[in-house]
Short mmCIF file of C-alpha atoms and ligand atoms in Angstrom, two decimals:
data_model
loop_
_atom_site.label_atom_id
_atom_site.label_comp_id
_atom_site.label_asym_id
_atom_site.label_seq_id
_atom_site.Cartn_x
_atom_site.Cartn_y
_atom_site.Cartn_z
CA MET A 7 0.00 0.00 0.00
CA LYS A 8 1.34 3.44 -0.95
CA TYR A 9 2.20 5.87 1.84
CA GLU A 10 1.12 9.33 0.70
CA ASN A 11 2.82 12.59 1.60
CA THR A 12 0.96 14.72 4.14
CA LEU A 13 -0.10 18.31 3.51
CA LEU A 14 -1.34 21.04 5.82
CA PHE A 15 -5.10 21.60 5.97
CA ILE A 16 -5.75 25.33 6.22
CA ASP A 17 -8.94 27.28 5.58
CA GLY A 18 -10.62 24.33 3.91
CA GLU A 19 -7.74 23.36 1.61
CA TRP A 20 -4.94 20.81 1.62
CA CYS A 21 -1.79 22.80 0.87
CA SER A 22 1.99 22.95 1.12
CA GLY A 23 3.50 25.47 3.51
CA SER A 24 4.04 28.92 1.98
CA GLU A 25 7.79 28.23 1.82
CA LYS A 26 7.23 24.70 0.40
CA GLN A 27 9.45 23.09 3.04
CA THR A 28 8.95 19.46 4.06
CA ILE A 29 10.11 17.03 6.77
CA PRO A 30 11.00 13.40 5.88
CA ILE A 31 9.08 10.47 7.42
CA PHE A 32 10.70 7.12 8.27
CA ASN A 33 9.28 3.66 8.86
CA PRO A 34 10.68 2.66 12.29
CA ALA A 35 10.51 -1.04 11.38
CA THR A 36 12.84 -0.66 8.36
CA ASP A 37 14.52 2.78 8.74
CA GLU A 38 13.32 3.54 5.18
CA GLU A 39 12.20 7.02 4.23
CA ILE A 40 8.57 6.61 3.22
CA GLY A 41 7.36 10.14 2.56
CA HIS A 42 7.25 13.78 3.62
CA VAL A 43 5.10 16.11 5.61
CA ALA A 44 4.60 19.80 4.77
CA LYS A 45 5.97 22.42 7.14
CA ALA A 46 3.87 25.44 8.11
CA THR A 47 5.28 28.96 8.33
CA VAL A 48 4.08 31.75 10.59
CA ALA A 49 2.12 33.16 7.63
CA ASP A 50 0.34 29.79 7.27
CA LEU A 51 -0.49 29.80 10.99
CA ASP A 52 -1.92 33.31 10.75
CA ARG A 53 -4.17 32.18 7.91
CA ALA A 54 -5.28 29.21 9.98
CA ALA A 55 -5.99 31.36 13.04
CA ALA A 56 -8.07 33.84 11.01
CA SER A 57 -10.02 30.96 9.48
CA ALA A 58 -10.55 29.31 12.89
CA GLU A 59 -11.93 32.56 14.30
CA LYS A 60 -14.38 32.99 11.44
CA ALA A 61 -15.41 29.34 11.55
CA PHE A 62 -15.96 29.45 15.32
CA HIS A 63 -18.89 31.84 14.90
CA VAL A 64 -20.44 29.50 12.33
CA TRP A 65 -19.90 26.32 14.35
CA ARG A 66 -20.98 27.66 17.74
CA ARG A 67 -24.30 28.68 16.17
CA THR A 68 -24.74 25.28 14.48
CA PRO A 69 -27.28 23.35 16.59
CA ALA A 70 -25.68 20.65 18.73
CA VAL A 71 -27.85 18.04 17.03
CA GLU A 72 -26.37 18.99 13.65
CA ARG A 73 -22.85 19.03 15.04
CA GLY A 74 -23.57 15.53 16.27
CA VAL A 75 -24.71 14.41 12.82
CA THR A 76 -21.34 15.51 11.36
CA LEU A 77 -19.37 13.78 14.12
CA ARG A 78 -21.35 10.57 13.70
CA LYS A 79 -20.84 10.67 9.93
CA ALA A 80 -17.08 11.09 10.46
CA ALA A 81 -17.12 8.11 12.82
CA GLY A 82 -18.84 6.02 10.14
CA LEU A 83 -16.21 7.02 7.57
CA LEU A 84 -13.43 6.07 9.98
CA ARG A 85 -15.00 2.64 10.44
CA ASP A 86 -15.31 2.22 6.65
CA ARG A 87 -11.65 3.21 6.20
CA LEU A 88 -10.33 1.48 9.30
CA GLU A 89 -8.19 -1.09 7.54
CA SER A 90 -6.34 1.36 5.29
CA ILE A 91 -5.77 3.96 8.04
CA ALA A 92 -4.54 1.25 10.44
CA HIS A 93 -2.07 0.11 7.79
CA VAL A 94 -0.72 3.66 7.39
CA LEU A 95 -0.48 4.04 11.17
CA THR A 96 1.59 0.87 11.46
CA LEU A 97 3.86 1.93 8.60
CA GLU A 98 4.72 5.28 10.16
CA GLN A 99 4.58 4.49 13.89
CA GLY A 100 5.47 0.80 14.09
CA LYS A 101 2.72 -0.60 16.35
CA PRO A 102 1.19 -3.99 15.45
CA LEU A 103 -1.77 -3.86 13.08
CA LEU A 104 -4.08 -5.23 15.76
CA GLU A 105 -3.28 -2.23 17.97
CA ALA A 106 -3.51 0.17 15.03
CA ARG A 107 -7.00 -1.14 14.21
CA ALA A 108 -8.08 -0.72 17.83
CA GLU A 109 -6.73 2.84 17.82
CA ILE A 110 -8.73 3.85 14.74
CA ALA A 111 -11.85 2.19 16.16
CA SER A 112 -11.33 4.22 19.34
CA CYS A 113 -11.32 7.42 17.25
CA ALA A 114 -14.74 6.49 15.85
CA ASP A 115 -15.92 5.70 19.40
CA ALA A 116 -14.75 9.12 20.60
CA PHE A 117 -16.65 10.92 17.84
CA GLU A 118 -19.81 8.90 18.48
CA TRP A 119 -19.72 9.58 22.22
CA ALA A 120 -19.14 13.29 21.66
CA ALA A 121 -21.94 13.45 19.06
CA GLU A 122 -24.36 12.39 21.80
CA GLU A 123 -22.83 14.36 24.66
CA GLY A 124 -22.94 17.59 22.66
CA ARG A 125 -26.74 17.45 23.01
CA ARG A 126 -26.53 17.33 26.80
CA LEU A 127 -24.40 20.36 27.66
CA TYR A 128 -27.12 21.64 29.97
CA GLY A 129 -27.20 24.94 31.82
CA ARG A 130 -29.42 25.58 34.85
CA VAL A 131 -31.94 28.01 36.32
CA ILE A 132 -31.28 29.46 39.79
CA PRO A 133 -34.30 30.61 41.82
CA SER A 134 -34.08 34.36 42.24
CA ARG A 135 -34.41 36.46 45.41
CA ALA A 136 -36.76 38.98 43.81
CA ALA A 137 -39.98 38.80 41.83
CA GLY A 138 -39.56 39.31 38.09
CA VAL A 139 -35.89 38.34 38.08
CA ALA A 140 -34.65 35.35 36.11
CA GLN A 141 -31.23 33.88 36.79
CA TYR A 142 -29.69 31.29 34.61
CA VAL A 143 -26.37 29.66 33.85
CA VAL A 144 -25.31 28.84 30.31
CA ARG A 145 -22.29 27.00 29.02
CA ALA A 146 -20.74 28.43 25.91
CA PRO A 147 -17.84 27.15 23.80
CA VAL A 148 -14.57 28.70 24.88
CA GLY A 149 -13.46 29.66 21.34
CA PRO A 150 -10.85 28.52 18.80
CA VAL A 151 -8.55 25.84 20.20
CA ALA A 152 -4.89 25.02 19.49
CA ALA A 153 -4.36 21.28 20.09
CA PHE A 154 -0.88 19.70 20.23
CA THR A 155 -0.71 15.93 19.89
CA PRO A 156 2.16 13.41 20.15
CA TRP A 157 3.47 10.45 18.19
CA ASN A 158 2.60 7.50 20.43
CA PHE A 159 -1.15 7.44 19.63
CA PRO A 160 -0.98 9.80 16.67
CA ALA A 161 -4.56 9.22 15.51
CA SER A 162 -6.50 8.73 18.75
CA GLN A 163 -4.87 11.69 20.52
CA VAL A 164 -6.14 13.88 17.69
CA ALA A 165 -9.65 12.40 17.93
CA LYS A 166 -9.69 12.67 21.74
CA LYS A 167 -9.08 16.39 21.52
CA LEU A 168 -11.28 17.07 18.49
CA ALA A 169 -14.32 15.13 19.70
CA PRO A 170 -15.15 17.11 22.87
CA ALA A 171 -14.00 20.44 21.41
CA LEU A 172 -16.19 20.06 18.31
CA ALA A 173 -19.14 18.80 20.35
CA ALA A 174 -18.86 21.88 22.55
CA GLY A 175 -18.90 24.17 19.48
CA CYS A 176 -15.21 25.13 19.25
CA SER A 177 -13.10 25.33 16.12
CA VAL A 178 -9.71 23.58 16.37
CA ILE A 179 -6.24 23.90 14.84
CA VAL A 180 -4.40 20.62 15.42
CA LYS A 181 -0.62 20.49 15.39
CA ALA A 182 -0.05 16.77 15.12
CA SER A 183 3.21 14.82 15.25
CA GLU A 184 5.72 15.66 12.50
CA GLU A 185 7.15 12.14 12.88
CA VAL A 186 3.84 10.31 12.43
CA PRO A 187 1.62 12.64 10.39
CA ARG A 188 -0.45 10.59 7.96
CA SER A 189 -2.88 8.83 10.32
CA ALA A 190 -3.63 12.17 12.02
CA ALA A 191 -4.45 13.62 8.60
CA ALA A 192 -6.85 10.71 8.01
CA ILE A 193 -8.84 11.78 11.09
CA ILE A 194 -9.13 15.32 9.72
CA THR A 195 -10.14 13.91 6.30
CA SER A 196 -13.01 11.96 7.88
CA LEU A 197 -14.43 15.20 9.30
CA VAL A 198 -13.94 17.09 6.04
CA ASP A 199 -15.66 14.31 4.09
CA ALA A 200 -18.47 14.34 6.65
CA GLY A 201 -19.10 17.97 5.67
CA ILE A 202 -17.65 19.97 8.55
CA PRO A 203 -17.71 23.69 7.61
CA THR A 204 -14.53 25.38 6.35
CA GLY A 205 -12.10 26.40 9.10
CA VAL A 206 -13.71 24.37 11.89
CA VAL A 207 -10.86 21.84 11.76
CA GLN A 208 -7.38 22.60 10.47
CA LEU A 209 -4.09 20.77 10.58
CA ALA A 210 -0.53 22.07 10.85
CA TYR A 211 2.95 20.57 11.13
CA GLY A 212 6.30 22.29 11.43
CA THR A 213 8.71 23.32 14.17
CA PRO A 214 6.78 22.51 17.38
CA ASP A 215 8.18 25.36 19.46
CA GLU A 216 7.57 27.92 16.73
CA ILE A 217 3.98 26.75 16.18
CA SER A 218 3.06 26.57 19.86
CA ARG A 219 4.58 29.96 20.71
CA HIS A 220 2.81 31.60 17.78
CA LEU A 221 -0.61 30.03 18.27
CA ILE A 222 -0.66 30.39 22.07
CA ALA A 223 0.09 34.10 21.75
CA HIS A 224 -2.36 34.59 18.89
CA PRO A 225 -5.41 36.61 19.99
CA ALA A 226 -7.80 34.34 18.06
CA ILE A 227 -6.84 31.26 20.11
CA ARG A 228 -8.71 30.89 23.43
CA LYS A 229 -7.75 27.41 24.61
CA ILE A 230 -4.68 25.17 24.50
CA SER A 231 -4.74 21.39 24.80
CA PHE A 232 -1.49 19.42 24.93
CA THR A 233 -0.51 15.77 25.28
CA GLY A 234 3.17 14.99 25.73
CA SER A 235 6.00 15.19 28.23
CA VAL A 236 5.96 17.01 31.58
CA PRO A 237 8.73 19.51 30.63
CA VAL A 238 6.99 20.55 27.39
CA GLY A 239 3.64 20.68 29.21
CA LYS A 240 5.05 23.03 31.84
CA HIS A 241 6.55 25.21 29.11
CA LEU A 242 3.24 25.46 27.21
CA ALA A 243 1.23 26.00 30.40
CA ALA A 244 3.56 28.89 31.31
CA LEU A 245 3.16 30.45 27.85
CA SER A 246 -0.62 30.05 28.14
CA GLY A 247 -0.59 31.54 31.64
CA GLU A 248 1.05 34.69 30.30
CA GLN A 249 -1.94 35.04 27.98
CA MET A 250 -4.50 33.92 30.61
CA LYS A 251 -5.64 31.15 28.27
CA ARG A 252 -7.26 27.96 29.43
CA THR A 253 -5.34 24.70 29.11
CA THR A 254 -5.79 20.95 29.28
CA MET A 255 -2.54 19.11 30.01
CA GLU A 256 -2.28 15.34 29.57
CA LEU A 257 1.33 14.62 30.48
CA GLY A 258 3.54 11.70 31.39
CA GLY A 259 3.19 8.96 33.96
CA HIS A 260 5.23 6.30 35.75
CA GLY A 261 2.40 3.89 36.56
CA PRO A 262 2.58 1.94 39.81
CA ALA A 263 1.12 -1.59 39.65
CA ILE A 264 0.68 -3.13 43.10
CA VAL A 265 0.21 -6.90 43.37
CA PHE A 266 -0.98 -8.19 46.76
CA LYS A 267 -0.37 -11.72 47.96
CA ASP A 268 -4.09 -12.56 47.72
CA ALA A 269 -4.18 -11.78 43.95
CA ASP A 270 -4.50 -14.38 41.20
CA ILE A 271 -0.81 -14.12 40.32
CA SER A 272 -0.89 -15.85 36.96
CA SER A 273 -3.75 -13.75 35.56
CA ALA A 274 -2.30 -10.53 37.09
CA ALA A 275 1.04 -11.24 35.36
CA ALA A 276 -0.65 -11.99 32.02
CA LEU A 277 -2.74 -8.81 32.09
CA LEU A 278 0.14 -6.63 33.24
CA VAL A 279 2.43 -7.98 30.49
CA SER A 280 -0.17 -7.02 27.88
CA GLY A 281 -0.51 -3.54 29.43
CA LYS A 282 3.23 -3.01 29.79
CA TYR A 283 4.30 -3.90 26.25
CA ARG A 284 1.33 -2.47 24.36
CA ASN A 285 2.68 0.08 21.86
CA ALA A 286 6.20 -1.09 22.87
CA GLY A 287 5.72 0.57 26.26
CA GLN A 288 5.23 4.02 24.72
CA THR A 289 2.00 4.64 26.60
CA CYS A 290 1.61 7.34 29.24
CA ALA A 291 -0.79 5.18 31.28
CA ALA A 292 1.32 1.98 31.07
CA PRO A 293 1.98 -0.02 34.24
CA THR A 294 5.70 0.53 34.88
CA ARG A 295 6.76 0.15 38.53
CA PHE A 296 5.55 -3.28 39.62
CA MET A 297 5.43 -3.62 43.41
CA VAL A 298 4.80 -7.18 44.46
CA HIS A 299 4.22 -8.59 47.95
CA ASN A 300 7.36 -10.47 48.96
CA ASP A 301 5.38 -13.68 49.70
CA VAL A 302 4.50 -13.95 46.00
CA TYR A 303 7.44 -12.01 44.52
CA HIS A 304 9.27 -14.97 42.95
CA GLU A 305 6.07 -16.53 41.64
CA PHE A 306 5.04 -13.23 40.02
CA VAL A 307 8.49 -12.54 38.53
CA ALA A 308 8.63 -16.05 37.04
CA ALA A 309 5.15 -15.74 35.51
CA PHE A 310 5.83 -12.21 34.24
CA VAL A 311 9.18 -13.16 32.67
CA GLU A 312 7.70 -16.25 31.02
CA LYS A 313 4.91 -14.22 29.41
CA THR A 314 7.34 -11.46 28.40
CA GLN A 315 9.68 -13.91 26.70
CA SER A 316 6.83 -15.42 24.72
CA LEU A 317 6.02 -12.09 23.00
CA VAL A 318 6.67 -12.05 19.25
CA VAL A 319 8.59 -8.89 18.29
CA GLY A 320 8.66 -7.81 14.65
CA ASN A 321 7.33 -5.60 11.90
CA GLY A 322 3.83 -4.49 12.91
CA LEU A 323 2.55 -5.44 9.46
CA ASP A 324 3.26 -9.15 10.14
CA ALA A 325 0.13 -10.85 11.44
CA THR A 326 2.02 -12.69 14.19
CA THR A 327 3.74 -9.58 15.65
CA GLN A 328 2.76 -8.70 19.22
CA MET A 329 5.25 -5.86 19.76
CA GLY A 330 6.68 -3.57 17.09
CA PRO A 331 9.74 -1.28 17.06
CA LEU A 332 10.09 1.87 19.12
CA ALA A 333 8.66 4.81 17.19
CA ASN A 334 11.98 6.66 16.94
CA GLU A 335 15.66 6.23 17.71
CA ARG A 336 15.50 8.74 20.63
CA ARG A 337 13.55 6.13 22.57
CA GLY A 338 15.95 3.37 21.53
CA LYS A 339 18.95 5.30 22.88
CA LEU A 340 17.14 6.04 26.13
CA PHE A 341 16.20 2.35 26.46
CA ASP A 342 19.90 1.42 26.25
CA GLN A 343 20.89 4.09 28.79
CA PHE A 344 18.12 3.09 31.23
CA VAL A 345 19.12 -0.59 31.12
CA ASP A 346 22.87 0.11 31.52
CA ASP A 347 22.36 2.53 34.40
CA ALA A 348 19.96 0.21 36.26
CA ARG A 349 22.29 -2.78 35.89
CA GLN A 350 25.27 -0.78 37.11
CA ARG A 351 23.25 0.19 40.19
CA GLY A 352 22.36 -3.41 41.02
CA ALA A 353 19.18 -4.24 39.08
CA LYS A 354 18.86 -7.85 37.98
CA LEU A 355 18.19 -8.27 34.25
CA MET A 356 15.61 -11.09 34.12
CA CYS A 357 15.15 -10.99 30.34
CA GLY A 358 15.64 -8.72 27.31
CA GLY A 359 17.84 -5.66 27.50
CA GLU A 360 19.16 -5.79 23.92
CA SER A 361 18.38 -4.35 20.52
CA LEU A 362 17.03 -6.72 17.87
CA PHE A 363 17.53 -7.11 14.12
CA THR A 364 19.87 -5.10 11.88
CA ARG A 365 17.24 -2.62 10.70
CA GLY A 366 14.59 -0.67 12.60
CA THR A 367 14.43 0.60 16.19
CA PHE A 368 13.65 -2.77 17.79
CA ARG A 369 14.36 -3.47 21.45
CA GLN A 370 13.56 -6.60 23.42
CA PRO A 371 10.73 -6.60 25.95
CA THR A 372 12.74 -6.27 29.14
CA VAL A 373 12.27 -7.11 32.81
CA LEU A 374 14.49 -5.62 35.53
CA ALA A 375 14.04 -6.97 39.07
CA ASN A 376 15.45 -5.83 42.43
CA VAL A 377 15.12 -2.22 41.29
CA ASP A 378 15.44 0.72 43.68
CA PRO A 379 14.97 4.53 43.56
CA SER A 380 18.66 5.21 42.90
CA MET A 381 18.17 4.10 39.28
CA ARG A 382 17.39 6.64 36.58
CA VAL A 383 14.60 4.55 35.06
CA MET A 384 12.86 4.50 38.46
CA ASN A 385 12.54 8.29 38.26
CA ASP A 386 12.26 9.25 34.57
CA GLU A 387 9.29 8.03 32.56
CA PRO A 388 10.74 5.03 30.64
CA PHE A 389 8.28 5.21 27.71
CA CYS A 390 9.80 2.02 26.33
CA PRO A 391 9.41 -1.75 26.93
CA ILE A 392 11.01 -1.97 30.37
CA ALA A 393 9.17 -3.47 33.36
CA LEU A 394 10.59 -2.63 36.81
CA ILE A 395 9.83 -5.07 39.64
CA SER A 396 10.47 -4.65 43.37
CA GLY A 397 9.06 -6.32 46.49
CA PHE A 398 7.14 -5.00 49.52
CA ASP A 399 6.04 -6.37 52.90
CA ASN A 400 3.62 -3.71 54.05
CA PRO A 401 1.02 -1.92 51.84
CA ASN A 402 2.18 1.42 53.30
CA GLU A 403 5.61 0.80 51.75
CA ALA A 404 4.03 0.19 48.33
CA VAL A 405 1.93 3.34 48.57
CA ALA A 406 4.95 5.41 49.67
CA GLU A 407 6.92 4.17 46.65
CA ALA A 408 3.95 4.74 44.30
CA ASN A 409 3.53 8.33 45.55
CA ARG A 410 7.27 9.07 45.65
CA LEU A 411 7.41 10.50 42.12
CA PRO A 412 5.87 13.77 40.92
CA PHE A 413 3.80 11.84 38.32
CA GLY A 414 0.19 10.89 39.09
CA LEU A 415 -1.48 9.47 35.99
CA ALA A 416 -2.58 5.79 36.07
CA GLY A 417 -2.23 3.21 38.83
CA TYR A 418 -3.05 -0.51 38.87
CA ALA A 419 -3.65 -3.02 41.62
CA PHE A 420 -4.41 -6.73 41.87
CA THR A 421 -6.02 -8.03 45.05
CA GLU A 422 -9.04 -10.07 46.11
CA SER A 423 -9.44 -7.98 49.26
CA SER A 424 -11.89 -5.09 49.14
CA ALA A 425 -10.05 -3.59 52.13
CA ASN A 426 -6.80 -3.47 50.12
CA ALA A 427 -8.65 -2.01 47.14
CA GLN A 428 -10.25 0.67 49.31
CA PHE A 429 -6.92 1.48 50.97
CA LEU A 430 -5.36 2.14 47.56
CA ALA A 431 -8.38 4.09 46.30
CA GLU A 432 -7.96 6.42 49.30
CA ASN A 433 -4.18 6.72 49.27
CA LEU A 434 -2.69 6.41 45.78
CA GLU A 435 -1.99 9.80 44.22
CA VAL A 436 -3.19 8.96 40.70
CA GLY A 437 -5.83 10.38 38.38
CA MET A 438 -7.01 6.87 37.41
CA LEU A 439 -6.91 3.59 39.32
CA SER A 440 -7.74 0.26 37.72
CA ILE A 441 -8.16 -2.70 40.07
CA ASN A 442 -7.99 -6.36 38.94
CA HIS A 443 -8.19 -5.46 35.25
CA LEU A 444 -6.91 -2.92 32.72
CA GLY A 445 -9.98 -0.73 32.39
CA LEU A 446 -8.86 2.74 31.34
CA ALA A 447 -9.30 5.06 28.34
CA LEU A 448 -12.93 4.60 27.31
CA PRO A 449 -14.75 7.52 25.68
CA GLU A 450 -17.26 7.65 28.54
CA THR A 451 -14.70 7.60 31.38
CA PRO A 452 -12.39 10.45 32.45
CA PHE A 453 -8.75 10.14 31.43
CA GLY A 454 -6.24 12.45 33.07
CA GLY A 455 -3.72 12.92 35.82
CA VAL A 456 -2.92 14.70 39.07
CA LYS A 457 0.35 16.28 40.24
CA GLU A 458 2.81 16.80 37.36
CA SER A 459 0.85 14.44 35.10
CA GLY A 460 -1.37 17.42 34.34
CA TYR A 461 -4.99 18.47 34.66
CA GLY A 462 -8.20 18.31 32.67
CA SER A 463 -9.64 15.21 31.09
CA GLU A 464 -9.64 13.52 27.71
CA GLY A 465 -12.75 11.42 28.24
CA GLY A 466 -16.11 11.34 29.96
CA LEU A 467 -18.33 14.31 30.78
CA GLU A 468 -15.21 16.12 32.01
CA SER A 469 -13.70 16.27 28.54
CA THR A 470 -16.29 18.71 27.18
CA GLU A 471 -16.00 20.83 30.37
CA GLY A 472 -12.54 21.86 29.22
CA TYR A 473 -13.99 23.47 26.11
CA LEU A 474 -16.83 25.37 27.79
CA ASN A 475 -17.06 28.68 29.62
CA THR A 476 -19.66 29.04 32.34
CA ARG A 477 -21.67 32.25 32.02
CA PHE A 478 -24.30 33.68 34.35
CA ILE A 479 -27.22 35.74 33.00
CA THR A 480 -29.72 37.59 35.16
CA ASN A 481 -32.65 39.47 33.70
CA LYS A 482 -35.17 41.70 35.48
CA ALA A 483 -38.42 42.04 33.56
CA TYR A 484 -39.84 45.58 33.22
P1 NAD B 23 9.39 15.75 23.80
O1 NAD B 23 9.15 16.12 25.20
O2 NAD B 23 10.36 16.55 23.02
O3 NAD B 23 8.02 15.81 22.95
C1 NAD B 23 6.82 15.26 23.36
C2 NAD B 23 5.74 15.70 22.35
O4 NAD B 23 5.56 17.10 22.45
C3 NAD B 23 6.12 15.47 20.89
O5 NAD B 23 4.97 15.06 20.19
C4 NAD B 23 6.61 16.81 20.37
O6 NAD B 23 6.35 17.03 19.01
C5 NAD B 23 5.79 17.77 21.21
N1 NAD B 23 6.50 19.00 21.48
C6 NAD B 23 7.78 19.14 21.88
N2 NAD B 23 8.08 20.43 22.08
C7 NAD B 23 6.95 21.13 21.79
C8 NAD B 23 6.63 22.50 21.81
N3 NAD B 23 7.49 23.43 22.19
N4 NAD B 23 5.37 22.86 21.44
C9 NAD B 23 4.46 21.94 21.08
N5 NAD B 23 4.70 20.62 21.05
C10 NAD B 23 5.93 20.23 21.41
O7 NAD B 23 9.83 14.26 23.80
P2 NAD B 23 9.74 13.09 22.79
O8 NAD B 23 11.07 12.46 22.69
O9 NAD B 23 9.04 13.41 21.51
O10 NAD B 23 8.76 12.17 23.62
C11 NAD B 23 9.24 11.52 24.75
C12 NAD B 23 8.63 11.98 26.03
O11 NAD B 23 7.39 12.58 25.81
C13 NAD B 23 8.39 10.77 26.88
O12 NAD B 23 9.32 10.80 27.92
C14 NAD B 23 7.00 10.90 27.39
O13 NAD B 23 7.07 11.30 28.74
C15 NAD B 23 6.40 12.06 26.69
N6 NAD B 23 5.21 11.73 25.93
C16 NAD B 23 4.05 11.61 26.60
C17 NAD B 23 2.91 11.31 25.92
C18 NAD B 23 1.60 11.15 26.63
O14 NAD B 23 0.74 10.44 26.11
N7 NAD B 23 1.39 11.82 27.75
C19 NAD B 23 2.96 11.13 24.54
C20 NAD B 23 4.16 11.27 23.88
C21 NAD B 23 5.29 11.59 24.59
#
């Protein structure tokens, strides 16, 4: 299947940047250059911002029911095109086709959920203190949005930002990943083909810092949404703060997974292996620090290592592949550094640790046991296929280790005791806690972090809140 070059989508047209510059795209499974993406200039961004402002006034006045019809139509188109978009996603990002298909299906789910929710953005009436006075609260779209999305889920991160923003009545300029651009463009195409009015959705690529600085400062833009690393999130939040613009920040994590001695160890290990190595570990909500009760430590490590070693690593296009390459060589280099540093500081390499094949950014699924907080990988978000296992005797120790880091995105626990589950629900500093299964990231459930993992939500009722202003109106009749 041919991989097409990606253009910008500005003011209703697919176009090159005004200076005709492009960025090359590589297949991480083969290192081959497979295409190019257009690079936007400041002049292109100004055109996009003017178009977004104009389109906002059209879209906010479009009845929510009609906005929903467009979103639902786009979801249908994504389902019709699922196989070809998934193929493109695997080519440019590396993940196995099965995961790519699930990602595109989740984009359709997000649009369908938002299509319905847009009809339920209720206000309220407040009883007044005086006769003849009406008091009511309305929720109005915040305005044109600048959305910045990363390369790990390059399609679904775009859909997760577009769906609630569009349902709320906002126009959106997406700056998607320059490294993985084509599947993001396919999400925009589905909305265009569904008939979304000109300027309501636009797409830019270029130099991330130049685009974010320009759009955040631009008077037309009223809201910033970012998914990516904590340092970049802090930088964009600071820029937005200078402009008093609202932000949603979905940042990194370092997920604790706590396994109690009363858990079903074999099924906990199997589920956690699938969660850990999904997308080659490049998932912000991945389980990462595995804390296992010392009574079942060896049993868990053995089961976890066995399942890890059985994973088939290869080109995501091969039907048997269960884990693809890392999406870029930056992650590969960090993988090597994390493993070396941890081993030098006393971690026990249980399996993996090496690169694989002569071409592509492949690394083995890796398990490090006997880890401790002195190791770099126990502090920085690994964002690669490394599982870190340590033991605990007392649940307070596990909670202290889980809460030690400034991250607070997803947490996991396996236990048959409701008392243990309740203890964790009350004490783990995470935005999402999944107990005895991997149950996160549905369109109808909130997705977001606490502490340095950010604020705001990318799912559930809370996702549209981020794109709405609350306004109070009071009217005294003559
Ligand atoms: P990075 O911090 O340079 O970039 C992260 C993402 O932010 C990329 O998509 C990049 O294009 C974008 N970005 C960077 N600078 C930007 C700017 N000034 N304005 C707008 N966007 C900008 O790191 P990276 O090597 O690309 O990714 C690795 C790190 O990013 C990981 O450690 C992980 O913590 C984090 N990350 C998190 C998520 C997530 O889902 N929360 C997704 C991708 C990456």
